[in-house]
PDB file of C-alpha atoms in Angstrom:
ATOM      1  CA  VAL A   1     127.232 163.617 156.616  1.00  0.00           C
ATOM      2  CA  ILE A   2     127.683 167.546 156.766  1.00  0.00           C
ATOM      3  CA  THR A   3     128.195 169.695 153.613  1.00  0.00           C
ATOM      4  CA  GLY A   4     127.676 173.233 152.924  1.00  0.00           C
ATOM      5  CA  LEU A   5     127.797 177.346 153.171  1.00  0.00           C
ATOM      6  CA  MET A   6     128.642 179.348 155.889  1.00  0.00           C
ATOM      7  CA  THR A   7     130.592 177.327 157.991  1.00  0.00           C
ATOM      8  CA  ASN A   8     130.360 179.668 161.055  1.00  0.00           C
ATOM      9  CA  ALA A   9     126.551 179.715 161.436  1.00  0.00           C
ATOM     10  CA  CYS A  10     124.839 176.496 159.376  1.00  0.00           C
ATOM     11  CA  ILE A  11     127.899 174.229 159.338  1.00  0.00           C
ATOM     12  CA  ASN A  12     128.463 174.842 163.269  1.00  0.00           C
ATOM     13  CA  LYS A  13     124.785 174.799 164.128  1.00  0.00           C
ATOM     14  CA  ASN A  14     123.713 171.537 162.218  1.00  0.00           C
ATOM     15  CA  SER A  15     126.720 169.355 163.427  1.00  0.00           C
ATOM     16  CA  ARG A  16     126.339 170.742 167.196  1.00  0.00           C
ATOM     17  CA  ALA A  17     122.215 170.040 166.652  1.00  0.00           C
ATOM     18  CA  ALA A  18     123.074 166.479 164.971  1.00  0.00           C
ATOM     19  CA  LYS A  19     125.232 165.614 167.792  1.00  0.00           C
ATOM     20  CA  GLU A  20     123.154 166.324 170.476  1.00  0.00           C
ATOM     21  CA  LEU A  21     120.357 163.975 168.861  1.00  0.00           C
ATOM     22  CA  GLY A  22     122.507 161.409 168.866  1.00  0.00           C
ATOM     23  CA  TYR A  23     123.829 160.961 165.339  1.00  0.00           C
ATOM     24  CA  LYS A  24     127.628 160.021 164.457  1.00  0.00           C
ATOM     25  CA  VAL A  25     128.357 163.470 162.635  1.00  0.00           C
ATOM     26  CA  ILE A  26     130.534 163.163 159.647  1.00  0.00           C
ATOM     27  CA  LEU A  27     132.013 166.782 158.592  1.00  0.00           C
ATOM     28  CA  VAL A  28     133.577 167.277 155.225  1.00  0.00           C
ATOM     29  CA  ARG A  29     136.752 168.844 156.016  1.00  0.00           C
ATOM     30  CA  ASP A  30     136.625 170.325 152.453  1.00  0.00           C
ATOM     31  CA  GLY A  31     132.903 170.264 151.518  1.00  0.00           C
ATOM     32  CA  HIS A  32     132.325 173.903 153.231  1.00  0.00           C
ATOM     33  CA  SER A  33     132.624 177.453 152.578  1.00  0.00           C
ATOM     34  CA  ARG A  34     132.508 180.272 153.769  1.00  0.00           C
ATOM     35  CA  ASP A  35     131.914 184.243 152.253  1.00  0.00           C
ATOM     36  CA  ALA A  36     134.772 186.181 152.716  1.00  0.00           C
ATOM     37  CA  LYS A  37     136.198 189.131 151.311  1.00  0.00           C
ATOM     38  CA  GLU A  38     140.041 187.754 151.066  1.00  0.00           C
ATOM     39  CA  GLU A  39     140.163 183.754 150.356  1.00  0.00           C
ATOM     40  CA  LYS A  40     142.678 183.336 153.015  1.00  0.00           C
ATOM     41  CA  GLN A  41     140.125 184.396 155.243  1.00  0.00           C
ATOM     42  CA  GLY A  42     137.809 182.237 154.224  1.00  0.00           C
ATOM     43  CA  LYS A  43     140.132 179.454 154.398  1.00  0.00           C
ATOM     44  CA  GLU A  44     141.197 180.020 157.900  1.00  0.00           C
ATOM     45  CA  LEU A  45     137.814 180.405 159.217  1.00  0.00           C
ATOM     46  CA  ILE A  46     137.340 176.512 157.741  1.00  0.00           C
ATOM     47  CA  GLU A  47     140.441 175.537 159.305  1.00  0.00           C
ATOM     48  CA  LYS A  48     139.083 177.018 162.667  1.00  0.00           C
ATOM     49  CA  TYR A  49     135.635 175.638 162.598  1.00  0.00           C
ATOM     50  CA  ASN A  50     137.141 172.062 161.438  1.00  0.00           C
ATOM     51  CA  LYS A  51     139.407 172.025 164.618  1.00  0.00           C
ATOM     52  CA  GLN A  52     137.206 173.194 166.755  1.00  0.00           C
ATOM     53  CA  LEU A  53     134.398 170.667 165.889  1.00  0.00           C
ATOM     54  CA  GLU A  54     136.826 167.907 165.894  1.00  0.00           C
ATOM     55  CA  LYS A  55     138.394 168.317 169.139  1.00  0.00           C
ATOM     56  CA  GLU A  56     135.021 169.263 171.242  1.00  0.00           C
ATOM     57  CA  GLY A  57     134.178 165.660 169.918  1.00  0.00           C
ATOM     58  CA  ILE A  58     131.196 166.996 167.757  1.00  0.00           C
ATOM     59  CA  VAL A  59     132.727 165.784 164.467  1.00  0.00           C
ATOM     60  CA  GLU A  60     134.769 163.464 162.535  1.00  0.00           C
ATOM     61  CA  LEU A  61     136.511 164.645 159.758  1.00  0.00           C
ATOM     62  CA  MET A  62     136.420 163.262 156.428  1.00  0.00           C
ATOM     63  CA  ALA A  63     137.458 164.604 153.226  1.00  0.00           C
ATOM     64  CA  THR A  64     135.451 164.147 150.135  1.00  0.00           C
ATOM     65  CA  LYS A  65     137.184 161.266 148.283  1.00  0.00           C
ATOM     66  CA  GLU A  66     136.893 159.561 151.586  1.00  0.00           C
ATOM     67  CA  VAL A  67     133.092 159.700 151.853  1.00  0.00           C
ATOM     68  CA  ARG A  68     132.010 156.510 151.065  1.00  0.00           C
ATOM     69  CA  PHE A  69     127.727 155.292 151.213  1.00  0.00           C
ATOM     70  CA  LYS A  70     126.890 152.011 151.941  1.00  0.00           C
ATOM     71  CA  GLU A  71     123.453 150.492 151.619  1.00  0.00           C
TER      72      GLU A  71
END
């Protein structure tokens, strides 16, 4: 389960690395962010990476409220 900051750097690279290592990668669609001068700019970048990583088969997107951990 991937969350964090710097969508275009850490989130992107760690998602790809985890997939390459064979992990099932869940990206929390509303659980990452980007430093942007304007809020709209940041939201657009986050949505771009959500769509791109999902389309490439790197991640499965999930909202925060959907994440459940099991023993």
